[in-house]
Short mmCIF file of C-alpha atoms and ligand atoms in Angstrom, two decimals:
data_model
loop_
_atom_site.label_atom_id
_atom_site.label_comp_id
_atom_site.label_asym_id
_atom_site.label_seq_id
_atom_site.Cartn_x
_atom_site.Cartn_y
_atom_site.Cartn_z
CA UNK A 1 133.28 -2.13 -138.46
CA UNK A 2 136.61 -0.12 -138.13
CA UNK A 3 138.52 0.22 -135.14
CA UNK A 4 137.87 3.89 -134.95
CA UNK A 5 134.20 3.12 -135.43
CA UNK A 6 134.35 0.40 -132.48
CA UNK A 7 136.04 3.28 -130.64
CA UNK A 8 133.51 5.67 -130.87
CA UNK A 9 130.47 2.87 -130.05
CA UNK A 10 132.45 2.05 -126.97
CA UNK A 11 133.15 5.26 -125.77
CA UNK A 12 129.34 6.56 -126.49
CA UNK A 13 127.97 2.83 -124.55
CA UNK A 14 129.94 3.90 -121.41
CA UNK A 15 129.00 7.96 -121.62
CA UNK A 16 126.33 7.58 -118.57
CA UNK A 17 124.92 11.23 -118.43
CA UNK A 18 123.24 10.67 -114.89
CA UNK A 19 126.44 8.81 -113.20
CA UNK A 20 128.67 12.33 -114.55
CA UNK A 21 125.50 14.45 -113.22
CA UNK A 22 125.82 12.66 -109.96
CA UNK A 23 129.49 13.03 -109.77
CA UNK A 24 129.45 16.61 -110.68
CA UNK A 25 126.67 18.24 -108.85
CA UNK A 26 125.90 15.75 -105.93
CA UNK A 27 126.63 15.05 -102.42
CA UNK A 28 123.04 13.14 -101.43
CA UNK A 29 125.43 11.31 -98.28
CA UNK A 30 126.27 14.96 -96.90
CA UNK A 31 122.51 16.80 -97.51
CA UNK A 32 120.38 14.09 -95.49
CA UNK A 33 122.68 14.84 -92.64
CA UNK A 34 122.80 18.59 -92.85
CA UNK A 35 118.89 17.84 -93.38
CA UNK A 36 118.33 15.78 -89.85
CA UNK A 37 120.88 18.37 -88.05
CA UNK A 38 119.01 21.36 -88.68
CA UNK A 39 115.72 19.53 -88.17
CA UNK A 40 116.86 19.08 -84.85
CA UNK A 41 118.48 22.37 -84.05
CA UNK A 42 115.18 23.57 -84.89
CA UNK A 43 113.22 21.32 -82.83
CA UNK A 44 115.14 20.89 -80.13
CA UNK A 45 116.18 17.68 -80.55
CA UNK A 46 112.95 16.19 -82.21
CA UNK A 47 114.05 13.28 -84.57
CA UNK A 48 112.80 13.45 -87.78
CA UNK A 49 112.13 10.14 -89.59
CA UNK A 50 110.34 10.53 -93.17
CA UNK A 51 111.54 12.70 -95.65
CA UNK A 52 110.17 13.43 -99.23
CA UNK A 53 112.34 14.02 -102.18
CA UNK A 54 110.52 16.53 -104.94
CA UNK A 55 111.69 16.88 -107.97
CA UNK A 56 113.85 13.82 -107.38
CA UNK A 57 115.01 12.24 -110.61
CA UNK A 58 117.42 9.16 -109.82
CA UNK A 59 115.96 9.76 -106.28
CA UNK A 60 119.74 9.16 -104.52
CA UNK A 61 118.67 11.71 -101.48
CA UNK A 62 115.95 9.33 -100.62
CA UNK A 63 118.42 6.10 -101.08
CA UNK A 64 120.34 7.74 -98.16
CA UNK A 65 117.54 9.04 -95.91
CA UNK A 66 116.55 5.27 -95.62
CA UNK A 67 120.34 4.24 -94.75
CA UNK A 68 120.95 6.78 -92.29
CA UNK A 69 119.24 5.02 -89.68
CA UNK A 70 117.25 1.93 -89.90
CA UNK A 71 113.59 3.67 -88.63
CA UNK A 72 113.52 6.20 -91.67
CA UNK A 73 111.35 6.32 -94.54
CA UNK A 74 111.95 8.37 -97.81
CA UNK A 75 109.61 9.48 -100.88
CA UNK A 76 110.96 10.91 -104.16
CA UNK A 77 108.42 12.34 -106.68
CA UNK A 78 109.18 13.47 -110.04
CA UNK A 79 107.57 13.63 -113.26
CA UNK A 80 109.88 11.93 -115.59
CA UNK A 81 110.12 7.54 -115.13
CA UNK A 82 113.30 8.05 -117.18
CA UNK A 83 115.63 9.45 -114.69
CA UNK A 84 113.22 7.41 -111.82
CA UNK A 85 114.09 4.14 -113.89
CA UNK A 86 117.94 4.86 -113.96
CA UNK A 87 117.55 5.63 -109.41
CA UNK A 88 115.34 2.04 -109.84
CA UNK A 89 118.25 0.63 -111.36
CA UNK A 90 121.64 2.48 -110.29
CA UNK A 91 120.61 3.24 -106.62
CA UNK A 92 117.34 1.75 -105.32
CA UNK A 93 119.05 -1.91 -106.06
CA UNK A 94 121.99 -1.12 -104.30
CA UNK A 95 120.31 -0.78 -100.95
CA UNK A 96 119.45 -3.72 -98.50
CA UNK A 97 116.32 -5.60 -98.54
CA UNK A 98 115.20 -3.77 -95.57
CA UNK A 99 116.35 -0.70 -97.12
CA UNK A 100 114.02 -0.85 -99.52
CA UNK A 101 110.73 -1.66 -98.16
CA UNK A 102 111.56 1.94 -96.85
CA UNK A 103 111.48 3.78 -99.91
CA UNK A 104 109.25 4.54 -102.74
CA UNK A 105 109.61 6.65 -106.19
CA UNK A 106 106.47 7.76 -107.19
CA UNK A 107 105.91 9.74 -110.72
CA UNK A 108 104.19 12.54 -109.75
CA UNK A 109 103.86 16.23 -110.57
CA UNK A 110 104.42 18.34 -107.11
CA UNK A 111 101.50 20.89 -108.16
CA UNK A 112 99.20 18.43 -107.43
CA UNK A 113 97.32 18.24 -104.35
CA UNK A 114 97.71 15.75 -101.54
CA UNK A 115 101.39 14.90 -101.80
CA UNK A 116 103.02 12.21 -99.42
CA UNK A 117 102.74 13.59 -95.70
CA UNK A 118 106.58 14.01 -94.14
CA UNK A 119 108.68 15.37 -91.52
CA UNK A 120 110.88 16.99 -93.96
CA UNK A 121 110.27 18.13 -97.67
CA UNK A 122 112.96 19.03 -99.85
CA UNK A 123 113.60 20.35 -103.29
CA UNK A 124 117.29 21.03 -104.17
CA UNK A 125 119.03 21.25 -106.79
CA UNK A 126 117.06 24.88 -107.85
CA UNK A 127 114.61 22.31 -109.49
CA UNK A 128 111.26 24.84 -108.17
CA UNK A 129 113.06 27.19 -110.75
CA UNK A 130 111.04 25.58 -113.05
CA UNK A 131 108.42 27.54 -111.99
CA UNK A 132 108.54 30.72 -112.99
CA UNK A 133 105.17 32.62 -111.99
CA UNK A 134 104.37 33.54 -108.22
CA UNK A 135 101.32 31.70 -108.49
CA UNK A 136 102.05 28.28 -109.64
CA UNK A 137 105.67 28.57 -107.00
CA UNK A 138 102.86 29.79 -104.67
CA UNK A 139 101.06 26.70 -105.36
CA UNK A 140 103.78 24.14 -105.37
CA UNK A 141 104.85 25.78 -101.52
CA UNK A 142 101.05 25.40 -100.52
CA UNK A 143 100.90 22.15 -101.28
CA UNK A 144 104.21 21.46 -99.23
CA UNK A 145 102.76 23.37 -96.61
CA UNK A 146 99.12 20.73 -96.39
CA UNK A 147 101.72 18.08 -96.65
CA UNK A 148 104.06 18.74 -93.81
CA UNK A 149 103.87 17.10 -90.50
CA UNK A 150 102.99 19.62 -87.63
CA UNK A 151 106.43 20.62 -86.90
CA UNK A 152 107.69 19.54 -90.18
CA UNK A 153 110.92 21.05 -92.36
CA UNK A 154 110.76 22.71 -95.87
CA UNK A 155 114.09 22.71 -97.41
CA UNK A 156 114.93 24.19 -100.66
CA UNK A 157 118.76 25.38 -102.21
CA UNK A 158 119.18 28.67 -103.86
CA UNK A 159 122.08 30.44 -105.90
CA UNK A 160 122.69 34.26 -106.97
CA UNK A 161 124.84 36.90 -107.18
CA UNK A 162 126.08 38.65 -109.58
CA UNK A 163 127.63 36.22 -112.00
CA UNK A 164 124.43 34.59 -112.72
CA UNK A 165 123.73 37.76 -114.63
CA UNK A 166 126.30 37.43 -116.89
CA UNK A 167 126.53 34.60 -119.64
CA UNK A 168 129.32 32.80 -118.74
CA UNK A 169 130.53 28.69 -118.85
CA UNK A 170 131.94 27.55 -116.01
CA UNK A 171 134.03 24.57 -116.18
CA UNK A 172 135.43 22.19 -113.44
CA UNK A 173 137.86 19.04 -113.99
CA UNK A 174 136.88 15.95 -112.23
CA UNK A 175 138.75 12.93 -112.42
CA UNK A 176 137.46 10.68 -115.69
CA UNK A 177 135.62 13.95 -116.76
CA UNK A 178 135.19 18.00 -117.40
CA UNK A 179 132.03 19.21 -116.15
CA UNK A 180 130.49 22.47 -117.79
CA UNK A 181 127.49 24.68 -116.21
CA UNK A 182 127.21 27.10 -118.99
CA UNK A 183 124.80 30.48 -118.57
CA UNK A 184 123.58 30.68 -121.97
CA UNK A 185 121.34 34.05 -121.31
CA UNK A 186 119.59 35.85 -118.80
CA UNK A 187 117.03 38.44 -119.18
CA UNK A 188 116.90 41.22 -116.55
CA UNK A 189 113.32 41.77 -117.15
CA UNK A 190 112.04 38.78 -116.22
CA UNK A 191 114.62 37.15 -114.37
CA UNK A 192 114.50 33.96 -116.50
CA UNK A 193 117.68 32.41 -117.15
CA UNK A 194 118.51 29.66 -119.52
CA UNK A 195 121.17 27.15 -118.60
CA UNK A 196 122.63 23.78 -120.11
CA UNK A 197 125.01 21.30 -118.39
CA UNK A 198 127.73 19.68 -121.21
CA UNK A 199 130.25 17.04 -120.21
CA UNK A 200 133.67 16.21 -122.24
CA UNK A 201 134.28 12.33 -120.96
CA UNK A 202 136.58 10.57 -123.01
CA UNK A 203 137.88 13.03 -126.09
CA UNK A 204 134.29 14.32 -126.35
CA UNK A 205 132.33 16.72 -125.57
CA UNK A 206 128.56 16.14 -125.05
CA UNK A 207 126.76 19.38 -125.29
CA UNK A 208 123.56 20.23 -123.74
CA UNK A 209 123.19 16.84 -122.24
CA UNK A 210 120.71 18.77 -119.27
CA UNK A 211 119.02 21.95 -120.22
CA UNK A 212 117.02 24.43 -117.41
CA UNK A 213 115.01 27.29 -118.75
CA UNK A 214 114.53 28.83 -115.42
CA UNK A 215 113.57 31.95 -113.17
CA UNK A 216 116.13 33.26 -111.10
CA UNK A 217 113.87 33.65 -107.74
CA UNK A 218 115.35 35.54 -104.44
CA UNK A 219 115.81 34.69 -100.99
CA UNK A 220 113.43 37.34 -100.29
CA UNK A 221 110.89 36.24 -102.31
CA UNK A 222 110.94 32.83 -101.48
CA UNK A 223 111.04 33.93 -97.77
CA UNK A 224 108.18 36.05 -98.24
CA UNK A 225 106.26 33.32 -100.36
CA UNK A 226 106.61 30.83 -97.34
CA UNK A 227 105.12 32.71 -95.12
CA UNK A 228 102.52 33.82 -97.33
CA UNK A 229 101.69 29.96 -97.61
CA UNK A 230 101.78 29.82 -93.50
CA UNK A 231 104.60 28.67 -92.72
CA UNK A 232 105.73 30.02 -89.09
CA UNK A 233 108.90 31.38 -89.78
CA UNK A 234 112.34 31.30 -92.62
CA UNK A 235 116.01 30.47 -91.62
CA UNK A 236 118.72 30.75 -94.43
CA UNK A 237 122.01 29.12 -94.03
CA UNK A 238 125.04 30.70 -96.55
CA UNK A 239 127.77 28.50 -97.55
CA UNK A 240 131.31 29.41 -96.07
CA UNK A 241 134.48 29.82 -97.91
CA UNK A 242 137.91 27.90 -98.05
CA UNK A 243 141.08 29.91 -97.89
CA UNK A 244 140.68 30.28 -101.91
CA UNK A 245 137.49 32.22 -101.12
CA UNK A 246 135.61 29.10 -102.86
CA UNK A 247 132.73 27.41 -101.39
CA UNK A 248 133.45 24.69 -98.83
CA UNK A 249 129.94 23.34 -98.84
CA UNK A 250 129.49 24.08 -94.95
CA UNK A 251 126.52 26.11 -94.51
CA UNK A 252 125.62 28.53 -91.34
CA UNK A 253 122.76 30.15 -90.13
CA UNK A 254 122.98 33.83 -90.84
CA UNK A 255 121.00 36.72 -90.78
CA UNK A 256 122.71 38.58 -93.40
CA UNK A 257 124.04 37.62 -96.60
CA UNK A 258 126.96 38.82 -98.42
CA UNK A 259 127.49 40.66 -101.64
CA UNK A 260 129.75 38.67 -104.08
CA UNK A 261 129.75 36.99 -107.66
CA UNK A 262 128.21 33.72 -106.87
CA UNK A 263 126.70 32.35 -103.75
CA UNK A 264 124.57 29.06 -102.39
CA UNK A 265 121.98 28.74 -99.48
CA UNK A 266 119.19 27.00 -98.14
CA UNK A 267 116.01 28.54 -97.04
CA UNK A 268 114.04 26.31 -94.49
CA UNK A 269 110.36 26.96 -94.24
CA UNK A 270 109.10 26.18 -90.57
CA UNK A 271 105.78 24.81 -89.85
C1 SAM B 1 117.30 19.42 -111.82
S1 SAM B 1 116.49 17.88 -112.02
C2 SAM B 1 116.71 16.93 -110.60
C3 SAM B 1 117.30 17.53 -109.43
C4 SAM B 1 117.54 16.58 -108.30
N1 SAM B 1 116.61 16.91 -107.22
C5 SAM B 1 118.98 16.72 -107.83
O1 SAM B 1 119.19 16.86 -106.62
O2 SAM B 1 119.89 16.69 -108.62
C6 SAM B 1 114.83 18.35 -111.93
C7 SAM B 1 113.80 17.25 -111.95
O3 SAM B 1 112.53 17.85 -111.68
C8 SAM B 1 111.54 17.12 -112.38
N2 SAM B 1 110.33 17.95 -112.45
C9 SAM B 1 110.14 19.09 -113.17
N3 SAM B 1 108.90 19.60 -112.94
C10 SAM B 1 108.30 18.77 -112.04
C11 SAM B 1 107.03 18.76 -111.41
N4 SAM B 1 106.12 19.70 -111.65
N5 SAM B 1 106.75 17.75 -110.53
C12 SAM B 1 107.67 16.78 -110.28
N6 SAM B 1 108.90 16.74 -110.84
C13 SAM B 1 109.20 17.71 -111.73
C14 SAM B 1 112.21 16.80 -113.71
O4 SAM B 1 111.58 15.68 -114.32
C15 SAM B 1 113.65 16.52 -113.28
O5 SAM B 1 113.89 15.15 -113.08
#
């Protein structure tokens, strides 16, 4: 083998597409605490203890519900093993032995009835995007709904505004890596968007290594979905900005959002 052939095989062995997704995209550490504090701000100081991950590939928000204190419990369900494996593997081994009798990643599809009973459900990462008619997202928030505890938590993430209407790649530098979110079309008809994820990590770049053919839902329309479902009542929280006008990942509750090119929230569902 040549050495530029060695190269290459070395440099493709050590591409790890979730670790890049992870550093790019995720701050699992951060969310479970934003989770428990508005839990409690919500119910007046009411502790909550299990938490269920949908949608929850490598499952690394459920790793760190279980080490934020030593009483919680976390579920992730997803419907792929192959990012569940790499969570097995990369995360889930990592924690203690106590840890882990705490935690469990189960493959299974969130439109199916009876899902694991919790204090707080979650599905971030725009993941219920997937779904892009009203009555399977309908569906998926029912079944959250049966499968809250009475005063439970739904928490899902959101993005808009008006650059997600335009097909545009984004790029951001990390460290060891350039990480691209790249709009590849969006169709103002149906509001279904089609987006792929690329990553340049040592001299090359890896294109479409995570693809989303999604619908762009609302605020409104999720708000108005969850209480179709039965849950009591919505609260959205807006991320603030820095002094560069970019997000600083500190979100608020507001009751009124603000026009501009490209925004975040959560929408909390409340049993
Ligand atoms: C965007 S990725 C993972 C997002 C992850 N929650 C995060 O925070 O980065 C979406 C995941 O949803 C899973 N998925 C898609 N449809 C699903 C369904 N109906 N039930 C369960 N998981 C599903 C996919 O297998 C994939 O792992």
């Amino acid at each position: 083998m040549t050495a530029t052939k060695k190269a290459v095989k070395k440099n493709k062995a050590a591409f790890d597409k979730y670790a890049l997704y992870s550093q790019a995209v995720q701050s699992p550490d951060e969310d479970v605490k934003f989770y428990r504090k508005i839990y409690k701000q919500i119910r007046k100081g009411k502790t909550p203890y299990v938490l269920r991950e949908d949608f929850c590939a490598g499952g690394a928000i459920s790793c760190e519900w279980v080490k934020l204190d030593k009483k919680n419990k976390s579920c992730g369900l997803d419907l792929d093993s192959e990012p569940m494996n790499y969570g097995r593997e990369h995360y889930v081994s990592k924690l203690s032995a106590d840890q882990k009798k705490r935690i469990a990643l189960i493959k299974k599809d969130v439109l199916t009835k009876n899902l694991p009973s919790a204090d707080i459900a979650v599905a971030v990462n725009f993941s219920y995007f997937f779904f892009k008619k009203r009555e399977i997202l309908k569906r998926y928030f029912e079944n959250v709904y049966k499968s809250l505890n009475s005063n439970g938590l739904f928490v899902l993430d959101i993005f808009g505004g008006t650059q997600c209407t335009d097909a545009i790649e984004d790029r951001t530098k990390h460290k060891n890596f350039t990480y691209y979110w790249d709009q590849k079309s969006f169709d103002p008809l149906t509001n279904e968007a089609y987006f792929e994820i690329h990553f340049r990590y040592k001299g090359v770049k890896h294109e479409g290594v995570f693809s989303y053919d999604w619908r762009m839902w609302s605020i409104q329309e999720i708000r108005e979905l969850m209480e179709e479902v039965g849950f009591q009542s919505t609260k959205v929280y807006w991320e603030g900005t820095d002094k560069n006008g970019n997000g600083n990942a500190k979100f608020t509750a507001v009751e009124k959002g603000e026009a501009c090119l490209s925004w975040i929230a959560y929408v909390a569902g409340i049993k």
